[in-house]
mmCIF file of C-alpha atoms in Angstrom:
data_model
loop_
_atom_site.group_PDB
_atom_site.id
_atom_site.type_symbol
_atom_site.label_atom_id
_atom_site.label_comp_id
_atom_site.label_asym_id
_atom_site.label_seq_id
_atom_site.Cartn_x
_atom_site.Cartn_y
_atom_site.Cartn_z
ATOM 1 C CA UNK A 1 1.649 -2.209 19.559
ATOM 2 C CA UNK A 2 -1.869 -3.186 20.597
ATOM 3 C CA UNK A 3 -1.735 -3.582 24.368
ATOM 4 C CA UNK A 4 -3.391 -0.203 24.954
ATOM 5 C CA UNK A 5 -6.478 -1.428 23.096
ATOM 6 C CA UNK A 6 -7.431 -3.692 25.987
ATOM 7 C CA UNK A 7 -6.613 -1.264 28.753
ATOM 8 C CA UNK A 8 -9.701 -0.190 30.750
ATOM 9 C CA UNK A 9 -10.542 3.384 29.881
ATOM 10 C CA UNK A 10 -8.570 3.361 26.616
ATOM 11 C CA UNK A 11 -9.640 6.207 24.354
ATOM 12 C CA UNK A 12 -12.217 5.394 21.691
ATOM 13 C CA UNK A 13 -10.273 7.405 19.125
ATOM 14 C CA UNK A 14 -6.740 8.633 18.670
ATOM 15 C CA UNK A 15 -6.193 12.370 18.301
ATOM 16 C CA UNK A 16 -3.158 14.583 17.583
ATOM 17 C CA UNK A 17 -2.746 14.917 21.356
ATOM 18 C CA UNK A 18 -1.724 11.230 21.419
ATOM 19 C CA UNK A 19 1.169 11.852 19.019
ATOM 20 C CA UNK A 20 4.548 12.261 20.753
ATOM 21 C CA UNK A 21 7.825 12.164 18.912
ATOM 22 C CA UNK A 22 9.703 10.913 21.988
ATOM 23 C CA UNK A 23 7.534 7.765 22.081
ATOM 24 C CA UNK A 24 8.117 7.177 18.398
ATOM 25 C CA UNK A 25 11.872 7.735 18.723
ATOM 26 C CA UNK A 26 12.100 5.179 21.533
ATOM 27 C CA UNK A 27 10.420 2.518 19.384
ATOM 28 C CA UNK A 28 12.646 2.991 16.372
ATOM 29 C CA UNK A 29 15.805 2.755 18.476
ATOM 30 C CA UNK A 30 15.306 -1.017 18.756
ATOM 31 C CA UNK A 31 17.962 -3.346 17.386
ATOM 32 C CA UNK A 32 17.236 -6.471 15.354
ATOM 33 C CA UNK A 33 18.623 -9.630 16.948
ATOM 34 C CA UNK A 34 19.445 -12.214 14.286
ATOM 35 C CA UNK A 35 19.185 -15.084 16.782
ATOM 36 C CA UNK A 36 15.454 -14.405 17.105
ATOM 37 C CA UNK A 37 15.030 -15.153 13.392
ATOM 38 C CA UNK A 38 16.785 -18.464 12.735
ATOM 39 C CA UNK A 39 15.760 -18.660 9.068
ATOM 40 C CA UNK A 40 17.233 -15.250 8.229
ATOM 41 C CA UNK A 41 20.637 -15.080 6.594
ATOM 42 C CA UNK A 42 21.801 -11.835 8.186
ATOM 43 C CA UNK A 43 20.787 -8.363 9.397
ATOM 44 C CA UNK A 44 21.727 -5.255 7.457
ATOM 45 C CA UNK A 45 20.890 -1.834 8.884
ATOM 46 C CA UNK A 46 18.336 -3.471 11.175
ATOM 47 C CA UNK A 47 16.571 -5.163 8.214
ATOM 48 C CA UNK A 48 16.272 -8.948 8.030
ATOM 49 C CA UNK A 49 17.781 -10.436 4.867
ATOM 50 C CA UNK A 50 16.626 -13.877 3.764
ATOM 51 C CA UNK A 51 18.336 -16.153 1.275
ATOM 52 C CA UNK A 52 15.468 -17.398 -0.890
ATOM 53 C CA UNK A 53 17.077 -20.775 -1.571
ATOM 54 C CA UNK A 54 17.432 -21.398 2.163
ATOM 55 C CA UNK A 55 13.778 -20.543 2.663
ATOM 56 C CA UNK A 56 12.730 -22.864 -0.132
ATOM 57 C CA UNK A 57 14.634 -25.690 1.530
ATOM 58 C CA UNK A 58 13.078 -24.893 4.904
ATOM 59 C CA UNK A 59 9.504 -24.918 3.578
ATOM 60 C CA UNK A 60 9.445 -28.312 1.892
ATOM 61 C CA UNK A 61 7.411 -29.749 4.793
ATOM 62 C CA UNK A 62 4.217 -28.402 6.332
ATOM 63 C CA UNK A 63 5.846 -27.922 9.726
ATOM 64 C CA UNK A 64 8.806 -26.179 8.158
ATOM 65 C CA UNK A 65 6.545 -23.833 6.217
ATOM 66 C CA UNK A 66 4.601 -23.069 9.397
ATOM 67 C CA UNK A 67 7.835 -22.235 11.231
ATOM 68 C CA UNK A 68 8.963 -19.882 8.469
ATOM 69 C CA UNK A 69 5.538 -18.245 8.239
ATOM 70 C CA UNK A 70 5.443 -17.626 11.981
ATOM 71 C CA UNK A 71 8.913 -16.091 11.824
ATOM 72 C CA UNK A 72 7.938 -13.760 8.977
ATOM 73 C CA UNK A 73 4.876 -12.593 10.899
ATOM 74 C CA UNK A 74 7.053 -11.858 13.947
ATOM 75 C CA UNK A 75 9.463 -9.964 11.732
ATOM 76 C CA UNK A 76 6.680 -7.799 10.316
ATOM 77 C CA UNK A 77 4.976 -7.112 13.665
ATOM 78 C CA UNK A 78 7.365 -7.296 16.629
ATOM 79 C CA UNK A 79 10.474 -7.097 14.478
ATOM 80 C CA UNK A 80 11.773 -4.450 12.095
ATOM 81 C CA UNK A 81 8.653 -4.544 9.930
ATOM 82 C CA UNK A 82 10.563 -5.142 6.689
ATOM 83 C CA UNK A 83 12.231 -8.197 5.166
ATOM 84 C CA UNK A 84 14.244 -8.666 1.978
ATOM 85 C CA UNK A 85 14.336 -11.926 0.016
ATOM 86 C CA UNK A 86 17.497 -12.174 -2.040
ATOM 87 C CA UNK A 87 17.104 -13.901 -5.414
ATOM 88 C CA UNK A 88 13.374 -14.361 -5.003
ATOM 89 C CA UNK A 89 13.432 -14.674 -8.793
ATOM 90 C CA UNK A 90 16.590 -16.691 -9.503
ATOM 91 C CA UNK A 91 15.676 -16.898 -13.195
ATOM 92 C CA UNK A 92 16.103 -13.352 -14.451
ATOM 93 C CA UNK A 93 14.615 -14.258 -17.815
ATOM 94 C CA UNK A 94 11.177 -14.322 -16.173
ATOM 95 C CA UNK A 95 11.699 -10.824 -14.769
ATOM 96 C CA UNK A 96 13.065 -9.590 -18.091
ATOM 97 C CA UNK A 97 10.043 -10.850 -20.036
ATOM 98 C CA UNK A 98 7.717 -9.021 -17.678
ATOM 99 C CA UNK A 99 9.910 -5.912 -17.800
ATOM 100 C CA UNK A 100 9.651 -5.891 -21.577
ATOM 101 C CA UNK A 101 5.866 -6.016 -21.334
ATOM 102 C CA UNK A 102 5.853 -3.178 -18.790
ATOM 103 C CA UNK A 103 8.125 -1.090 -21.038
ATOM 104 C CA UNK A 104 5.672 -1.519 -23.908
ATOM 105 C CA UNK A 105 2.755 -0.485 -21.706
ATOM 106 C CA UNK A 106 4.613 2.577 -20.413
ATOM 107 C CA UNK A 107 5.536 3.683 -23.927
ATOM 108 C CA UNK A 108 1.965 3.327 -25.164
ATOM 109 C CA UNK A 109 0.438 5.123 -22.187
ATOM 110 C CA UNK A 110 2.906 7.988 -22.321
ATOM 111 C CA UNK A 111 2.310 8.362 -26.069
ATOM 112 C CA UNK A 112 -1.420 8.570 -25.382
ATOM 113 C CA UNK A 113 -0.843 11.544 -23.033
ATOM 114 C CA UNK A 114 -3.242 12.665 -20.327
ATOM 115 C CA UNK A 115 -2.858 13.236 -16.600
ATOM 116 C CA UNK A 116 -0.610 10.903 -14.648
ATOM 117 C CA UNK A 117 -1.179 11.094 -10.900
ATOM 118 C CA UNK A 118 1.168 9.461 -8.431
ATOM 119 C CA UNK A 119 0.860 8.626 -4.751
ATOM 120 C CA UNK A 120 3.288 10.529 -2.491
ATOM 121 C CA UNK A 121 5.231 12.049 -5.414
ATOM 122 C CA UNK A 122 4.749 14.878 -7.888
ATOM 123 C CA UNK A 123 2.694 13.813 -10.933
ATOM 124 C CA UNK A 124 4.922 13.047 -13.898
ATOM 125 C CA UNK A 125 8.110 12.652 -11.867
ATOM 126 C CA UNK A 126 8.050 8.886 -12.405
ATOM 127 C CA UNK A 127 6.603 6.486 -14.933
ATOM 128 C CA UNK A 128 3.698 4.700 -13.295
ATOM 129 C CA UNK A 129 1.561 1.821 -14.541
ATOM 130 C CA UNK A 130 -1.710 1.476 -12.657
ATOM 131 C CA UNK A 131 -3.386 -1.944 -12.544
ATOM 132 C CA UNK A 132 -0.239 -3.496 -13.943
ATOM 133 C CA UNK A 133 -1.403 -6.956 -12.906
ATOM 134 C CA UNK A 134 -4.425 -6.951 -15.226
ATOM 135 C CA UNK A 135 -2.534 -5.229 -18.028
ATOM 136 C CA UNK A 136 0.271 -7.798 -17.849
ATOM 137 C CA UNK A 137 -2.205 -10.685 -17.908
ATOM 138 C CA UNK A 138 -3.871 -9.338 -21.052
ATOM 139 C CA UNK A 139 -0.635 -8.481 -22.865
ATOM 140 C CA UNK A 140 1.613 -11.397 -21.914
ATOM 141 C CA UNK A 141 -0.368 -14.196 -20.235
ATOM 142 C CA UNK A 142 2.455 -16.747 -20.360
ATOM 143 C CA UNK A 143 4.886 -14.312 -18.745
ATOM 144 C CA UNK A 144 2.212 -13.457 -16.163
ATOM 145 C CA UNK A 145 1.821 -17.115 -15.185
ATOM 146 C CA UNK A 146 5.565 -17.739 -14.919
ATOM 147 C CA UNK A 147 6.031 -14.558 -12.870
ATOM 148 C CA UNK A 148 3.181 -14.982 -10.392
ATOM 149 C CA UNK A 149 3.898 -18.680 -9.923
ATOM 150 C CA UNK A 150 6.753 -17.427 -7.737
ATOM 151 C CA UNK A 151 6.911 -19.264 -4.427
ATOM 152 C CA UNK A 152 8.448 -16.409 -2.402
ATOM 153 C CA UNK A 153 5.608 -14.016 -3.264
ATOM 154 C CA UNK A 154 3.131 -16.717 -2.278
ATOM 155 C CA UNK A 155 4.982 -17.505 0.961
ATOM 156 C CA UNK A 156 5.087 -13.889 2.114
ATOM 157 C CA UNK A 157 1.473 -13.240 1.118
ATOM 158 C CA UNK A 158 0.001 -16.346 2.716
ATOM 159 C CA UNK A 159 2.108 -15.952 5.864
ATOM 160 C CA UNK A 160 0.727 -12.473 6.509
ATOM 161 C CA UNK A 161 -2.801 -12.744 5.100
ATOM 162 C CA UNK A 162 -3.675 -16.424 4.961
ATOM 163 C CA UNK A 163 -5.253 -18.108 1.944
ATOM 164 C CA UNK A 164 -7.456 -16.429 -0.670
ATOM 165 C CA UNK A 165 -5.360 -13.269 -0.685
ATOM 166 C CA UNK A 166 -5.740 -10.945 -3.661
ATOM 167 C CA UNK A 167 -2.764 -9.437 -5.506
ATOM 168 C CA UNK A 168 -2.685 -6.031 -7.184
ATOM 169 C CA UNK A 169 0.333 -4.401 -8.769
ATOM 170 C CA UNK A 170 1.575 -0.998 -9.850
ATOM 171 C CA UNK A 171 4.823 -0.476 -11.720
ATOM 172 C CA UNK A 172 7.029 2.434 -10.708
ATOM 173 C CA UNK A 173 9.974 3.647 -12.776
ATOM 174 C CA UNK A 174 12.080 6.385 -11.205
ATOM 175 C CA UNK A 175 14.289 8.118 -13.746
ATOM 176 C CA UNK A 176 17.623 9.820 -13.023
ATOM 177 C CA UNK A 177 16.797 13.001 -11.140
ATOM 178 C CA UNK A 178 13.538 11.555 -9.788
ATOM 179 C CA UNK A 179 12.968 12.972 -6.309
ATOM 180 C CA UNK A 180 12.335 11.041 -3.119
ATOM 181 C CA UNK A 181 8.810 10.468 -1.931
ATOM 182 C CA UNK A 182 7.642 11.961 1.312
ATOM 183 C CA UNK A 183 7.906 9.336 4.068
ATOM 184 C CA UNK A 184 4.495 7.835 4.630
ATOM 185 C CA UNK A 185 2.377 4.912 5.681
ATOM 186 C CA UNK A 186 0.343 2.976 3.151
ATOM 187 C CA UNK A 187 -3.154 1.859 2.320
ATOM 188 C CA UNK A 188 -5.757 1.821 3.927
ATOM 189 C CA UNK A 189 -5.537 4.507 6.637
ATOM 190 C CA UNK A 190 -2.298 5.857 5.221
ATOM 191 C CA UNK A 191 -4.130 7.301 2.219
ATOM 192 C CA UNK A 192 -6.621 9.290 4.263
ATOM 193 C CA UNK A 193 -6.271 12.848 5.504
ATOM 194 C CA UNK A 194 -5.667 13.371 9.209
ATOM 195 C CA UNK A 195 -9.153 14.702 9.876
ATOM 196 C CA UNK A 196 -10.649 11.532 8.380
ATOM 197 C CA UNK A 197 -8.167 9.246 10.154
ATOM 198 C CA UNK A 198 -9.216 10.754 13.495
ATOM 199 C CA UNK A 199 -12.760 9.545 12.942
ATOM 200 C CA UNK A 200 -11.735 5.893 12.934
ATOM 201 C CA UNK A 201 -11.727 4.100 16.319
ATOM 202 C CA UNK A 202 -8.452 3.218 17.959
ATOM 203 C CA UNK A 203 -8.646 -0.499 17.244
ATOM 204 C CA UNK A 204 -8.929 0.189 13.497
ATOM 205 C CA UNK A 205 -5.491 1.839 13.623
ATOM 206 C CA UNK A 206 -4.169 -1.550 14.751
ATOM 207 C CA UNK A 207 -6.353 -3.472 12.293
ATOM 208 C CA UNK A 208 -5.436 -1.586 9.116
ATOM 209 C CA UNK A 209 -1.882 -2.989 8.799
ATOM 210 C CA UNK A 210 -3.054 -6.620 8.819
ATOM 211 C CA UNK A 211 -5.464 -6.090 5.925
ATOM 212 C CA UNK A 212 -2.701 -5.660 3.326
ATOM 213 C CA UNK A 213 0.930 -6.511 2.700
ATOM 214 C CA UNK A 214 3.231 -4.240 0.717
ATOM 215 C CA UNK A 215 5.957 -5.645 -1.464
ATOM 216 C CA UNK A 216 8.232 -4.845 -4.366
ATOM 217 C CA UNK A 217 10.125 -6.892 -6.911
ATOM 218 C CA UNK A 218 13.294 -5.303 -8.284
ATOM 219 C CA UNK A 219 13.197 -5.312 -12.097
ATOM 220 C CA UNK A 220 16.614 -3.696 -12.313
ATOM 221 C CA UNK A 221 19.690 -3.567 -10.140
ATOM 222 C CA UNK A 222 19.132 -0.836 -7.558
ATOM 223 C CA UNK A 223 22.390 0.538 -6.152
ATOM 224 C CA UNK A 224 22.024 3.247 -3.548
ATOM 225 C CA UNK A 225 22.528 6.036 -6.074
ATOM 226 C CA UNK A 226 19.404 4.875 -7.928
ATOM 227 C CA UNK A 227 17.269 5.640 -4.863
ATOM 228 C CA UNK A 228 15.855 2.347 -3.543
ATOM 229 C CA UNK A 229 13.180 2.583 -0.881
ATOM 230 C CA UNK A 230 13.972 4.284 2.430
ATOM 231 C CA UNK A 231 12.685 2.460 5.525
ATOM 232 C CA UNK A 232 12.464 3.255 9.223
ATOM 233 C CA UNK A 233 12.550 -0.128 10.979
ATOM 234 C CA UNK A 234 10.156 -0.636 13.909
ATOM 235 C CA UNK A 235 8.077 2.432 13.012
ATOM 236 C CA UNK A 236 5.112 0.151 12.257
ATOM 237 C CA UNK A 237 4.784 -0.418 16.010
ATOM 238 C CA UNK A 238 3.763 3.190 16.685
ATOM 239 C CA UNK A 239 -0.014 3.067 17.035
ATOM 240 C CA UNK A 240 -0.729 6.780 16.335
ATOM 241 C CA UNK A 241 1.503 6.663 13.265
ATOM 242 C CA UNK A 242 -1.332 7.320 10.824
ATOM 243 C CA UNK A 243 -1.755 10.707 12.489
ATOM 244 C CA UNK A 244 1.939 11.541 12.585
ATOM 245 C CA UNK A 245 3.622 10.848 9.274
ATOM 246 C CA UNK A 246 2.725 14.262 7.818
ATOM 247 C CA UNK A 247 4.218 16.147 10.784
ATOM 248 C CA UNK A 248 7.454 18.008 10.142
ATOM 249 C CA UNK A 249 9.148 16.676 13.292
ATOM 250 C CA UNK A 250 8.406 13.070 12.323
ATOM 251 C CA UNK A 251 9.613 13.661 8.784
ATOM 252 C CA UNK A 252 12.809 15.163 10.148
ATOM 253 C CA UNK A 253 13.309 12.129 12.400
ATOM 254 C CA UNK A 254 12.781 9.856 9.403
ATOM 255 C CA UNK A 255 15.323 11.842 7.393
ATOM 256 C CA UNK A 256 17.933 11.367 10.140
ATOM 257 C CA UNK A 257 17.307 7.717 10.978
ATOM 258 C CA UNK A 258 16.006 5.890 7.903
ATOM 259 C CA UNK A 259 17.910 3.025 6.314
ATOM 260 C CA UNK A 260 18.353 2.221 2.638
ATOM 261 C CA UNK A 261 19.447 -1.081 1.126
ATOM 262 C CA UNK A 262 20.636 -1.766 -2.421
ATOM 263 C CA UNK A 263 18.771 -4.492 -4.282
ATOM 264 C CA UNK A 264 19.633 -6.690 -7.232
ATOM 265 C CA UNK A 265 17.321 -7.602 -10.052
ATOM 266 C CA UNK A 266 15.097 -10.448 -8.880
ATOM 267 C CA UNK A 267 15.221 -9.515 -5.189
ATOM 268 C CA UNK A 268 11.941 -8.866 -3.414
ATOM 269 C CA UNK A 269 11.120 -6.878 -0.310
ATOM 270 C CA UNK A 270 7.961 -7.024 1.790
ATOM 271 C CA UNK A 271 6.957 -4.738 4.613
ATOM 272 C CA UNK A 272 4.185 -3.955 7.034
ATOM 273 C CA UNK A 273 2.055 -1.197 5.433
ATOM 274 C CA UNK A 274 2.310 0.807 8.666
ATOM 275 C CA UNK A 275 6.096 1.066 8.297
ATOM 276 C CA UNK A 276 7.288 4.596 7.568
ATOM 277 C CA UNK A 277 8.901 4.439 4.135
ATOM 278 C CA UNK A 278 9.346 6.261 0.844
ATOM 279 C CA UNK A 279 11.141 5.886 -2.464
ATOM 280 C CA UNK A 280 14.561 7.511 -2.549
ATOM 281 C CA UNK A 281 16.012 10.094 -4.928
ATOM 282 C CA UNK A 282 17.606 8.701 -8.075
ATOM 283 C CA UNK A 283 20.922 10.587 -8.261
ATOM 284 C CA UNK A 284 22.444 8.186 -10.787
ATOM 285 C CA UNK A 285 23.554 9.251 -14.247
ATOM 286 C CA UNK A 286 21.552 6.696 -16.180
ATOM 287 C CA UNK A 287 19.763 4.061 -14.064
ATOM 288 C CA UNK A 288 16.057 3.681 -14.814
ATOM 289 C CA UNK A 289 14.996 2.136 -11.515
ATOM 290 C CA UNK A 290 12.014 -0.156 -12.061
ATOM 291 C CA UNK A 291 10.048 -1.938 -9.355
ATOM 292 C CA UNK A 292 6.822 -3.890 -9.520
ATOM 293 C CA UNK A 293 4.998 -2.692 -6.409
ATOM 294 C CA UNK A 294 2.778 -5.401 -4.988
ATOM 295 C CA UNK A 295 -0.161 -4.711 -2.742
ATOM 296 C CA UNK A 296 -1.630 -7.944 -1.479
ATOM 297 C CA UNK A 297 -5.022 -7.734 0.208
ATOM 298 C CA UNK A 298 -6.821 -9.893 2.735
ATOM 299 C CA UNK A 299 -9.750 -11.980 1.573
ATOM 300 C CA UNK A 300 -11.761 -10.495 4.436
ATOM 301 C CA UNK A 301 -11.837 -6.895 3.236
ATOM 302 C CA UNK A 302 -15.120 -7.435 1.426
ATOM 303 C CA UNK A 303 -18.815 -7.424 2.256
ATOM 304 C CA UNK A 304 -20.935 -10.575 2.219
ATOM 305 C CA UNK A 305 -23.355 -9.294 -0.400
ATOM 306 C CA UNK A 306 -22.766 -7.511 -3.685
ATOM 307 C CA UNK A 307 -24.790 -4.277 -3.726
ATOM 308 C CA UNK A 308 -25.257 -2.025 -6.745
ATOM 309 C CA UNK A 309 -24.815 1.201 -4.813
ATOM 310 C CA UNK A 310 -25.187 3.382 -7.899
ATOM 311 C CA UNK A 311 -28.646 1.888 -8.339
ATOM 312 C CA UNK A 312 -29.429 2.410 -4.640
ATOM 313 C CA UNK A 313 -28.302 6.057 -4.747
ATOM 314 C CA UNK A 314 -30.342 6.718 -7.882
ATOM 315 C CA UNK A 315 -33.421 5.285 -6.175
ATOM 316 C CA UNK A 316 -33.141 7.049 -2.821
ATOM 317 C CA UNK A 317 -31.806 10.469 -3.818
ATOM 318 C CA UNK A 318 -35.277 12.047 -4.359
ATOM 319 C CA UNK A 319 -36.274 10.782 -0.919
ATOM 320 C CA UNK A 320 -33.075 12.155 0.607
ATOM 321 C CA UNK A 321 -33.806 15.590 -0.896
ATOM 322 C CA UNK A 322 -37.353 15.602 0.395
ATOM 323 C CA UNK A 323 -36.703 14.037 3.788
ATOM 324 C CA UNK A 324 -36.302 17.198 5.855
ATOM 325 C CA UNK A 325 -33.783 15.324 8.014
ATOM 326 C CA UNK A 326 -31.090 17.120 9.990
ATOM 327 C CA UNK A 327 -27.514 16.914 8.743
ATOM 328 C CA UNK A 328 -26.491 14.061 11.047
ATOM 329 C CA UNK A 329 -29.506 11.899 10.228
ATOM 330 C CA UNK A 330 -29.084 12.642 6.538
ATOM 331 C CA UNK A 331 -25.430 11.619 6.718
ATOM 332 C CA UNK A 332 -26.474 8.330 8.338
ATOM 333 C CA UNK A 333 -28.827 7.590 5.451
ATOM 334 C CA UNK A 334 -26.162 8.450 2.887
ATOM 335 C CA UNK A 335 -23.638 6.204 4.659
ATOM 336 C CA UNK A 336 -26.020 3.254 4.347
ATOM 337 C CA UNK A 337 -26.695 3.840 0.665
ATOM 338 C CA UNK A 338 -23.608 5.309 -1.057
ATOM 339 C CA UNK A 339 -20.048 4.015 -1.296
ATOM 340 C CA UNK A 340 -18.011 5.965 1.236
ATOM 341 C CA UNK A 341 -14.540 4.702 0.354
ATOM 342 C CA UNK A 342 -12.785 5.593 -2.923
ATOM 343 C CA UNK A 343 -11.106 2.243 -3.573
ATOM 344 C CA UNK A 344 -10.866 -0.045 -5.458
ATOM 345 C CA UNK A 345 -10.974 2.025 -8.607
ATOM 346 C CA UNK A 346 -9.380 2.323 -12.039
ATOM 347 C CA UNK A 347 -6.465 4.642 -11.333
ATOM 348 C CA UNK A 348 -5.875 5.263 -15.027
ATOM 349 C CA UNK A 349 -9.272 6.998 -15.275
ATOM 350 C CA UNK A 350 -9.885 7.972 -11.661
ATOM 351 C CA UNK A 351 -6.461 9.294 -10.754
ATOM 352 C CA UNK A 352 -5.521 10.912 -7.437
ATOM 353 C CA UNK A 353 -4.208 14.034 -9.171
ATOM 354 C CA UNK A 354 -5.387 16.494 -6.485
ATOM 355 C CA UNK A 355 -4.738 14.276 -3.458
ATOM 356 C CA UNK A 356 -4.132 10.701 -2.380
ATOM 357 C CA UNK A 357 -7.686 9.540 -3.078
ATOM 358 C CA UNK A 358 -10.286 10.170 -5.778
ATOM 359 C CA UNK A 359 -13.728 11.490 -4.831
ATOM 360 C CA UNK A 360 -16.128 8.979 -3.262
ATOM 361 C CA UNK A 361 -19.676 8.223 -4.290
ATOM 362 C CA UNK A 362 -20.896 9.467 -0.903
ATOM 363 C CA UNK A 363 -19.086 12.781 -1.403
ATOM 364 C CA UNK A 364 -20.897 13.214 -4.698
ATOM 365 C CA UNK A 365 -24.239 12.639 -2.989
ATOM 366 C CA UNK A 366 -23.454 15.123 -0.224
ATOM 367 C CA UNK A 367 -22.399 17.687 -2.802
ATOM 368 C CA UNK A 368 -25.609 17.144 -4.753
ATOM 369 C CA UNK A 369 -27.701 17.603 -1.617
ATOM 370 C CA UNK A 370 -25.791 20.709 -0.555
ATOM 371 C CA UNK A 371 -26.061 22.311 -4.002
ATOM 372 C CA UNK A 372 -29.627 21.222 -4.700
ATOM 373 C CA UNK A 373 -28.954 19.093 -7.753
ATOM 374 C CA UNK A 374 -31.906 17.659 -9.615
ATOM 375 C CA UNK A 375 -32.019 13.837 -9.650
ATOM 376 C CA UNK A 376 -30.982 13.696 -13.313
ATOM 377 C CA UNK A 377 -27.799 15.634 -12.555
ATOM 378 C CA UNK A 378 -26.774 13.220 -9.819
ATOM 379 C CA UNK A 379 -27.642 10.245 -12.023
ATOM 380 C CA UNK A 380 -25.296 11.578 -14.710
ATOM 381 C CA UNK A 381 -22.525 12.219 -12.164
ATOM 382 C CA UNK A 382 -22.879 8.721 -10.689
ATOM 383 C CA UNK A 383 -22.826 7.160 -14.155
ATOM 384 C CA UNK A 384 -19.595 9.027 -14.903
ATOM 385 C CA UNK A 385 -18.203 7.971 -11.514
ATOM 386 C CA UNK A 386 -19.066 4.321 -12.235
ATOM 387 C CA UNK A 387 -17.565 4.446 -15.733
ATOM 388 C CA UNK A 388 -14.258 5.799 -14.371
ATOM 389 C CA UNK A 389 -13.960 2.788 -12.097
ATOM 390 C CA UNK A 390 -14.236 0.130 -14.818
ATOM 391 C CA UNK A 391 -11.064 -1.493 -16.133
#
């Protein structure tokens, strides 16, 4: 996956010319060998299935936990890129209490109306709860504690990211008739358009997947007709994958070769965010498929100092307008002052209705410069931008 990064003369950046379906197809033809994963219970459709009770027994000592953690990392990198933990929540009453809280939140938010954006699916096709982690904590703190005390979530998160990881959560309910998502890769690079992805150096394409871990807890039984997630094992190994998942030929290959596993309530799945995947179509007559989608982030995805960039932008904008700098130099100054990445944000208020990402602070500044805004106009726009990002 990363050997080309150390090859003399390796390209600084990946481009569409580096994308070849035949290379991708060769990677995803690999077969998962159960003997390489001694703690796994079995392999189904190339996906490693773990019995959570067996894992709990294997991790009672430090050395045992280290062995399991190393195996999970191999599974997510050199292996199929996706693992399922059966009965991660053996006590369904914990899941049911949290489900009840989510149902209340969904009902209240839908009654309130307003736009409801959704990543990789048509707005309104599903019920979606943004920032479900914070909302659950405020509504049902005891249920929150019992739920997130779960040892399997902690094991998967710490194995991939180390200590001090940070959990976020979004609830997704796919109703009968809900359509499949487009196959995609996930946050960070997976949310960016191809022209932006091309600007990132090659090694960042390999770095992005180790900054987050994607997971899901099944809050209902998910037979195949309810549309559980579609996966393409080993696709996380394809380095130019962030530039390929939108291509029709790659989507067609995914459609032919993906796998799909049923889940039971209380099961949990975790996967490398670079794995090609997408929610399936719910063709059932009456199953409301609910999953708590977990995105766990590395402690290292943060700067050393806290900077009030709204304050910085407000201070320097008059100087930017008057600088007389060329476009490249001006862009350099904006990059040092304004926030150039749209996340984290409050997705209830700052929804990705017109794309995968909301507008960035830096884009607002560039627009203001291009259109000749007065400082007061940009100040008002930045204040609105900041307010949308508060929870």
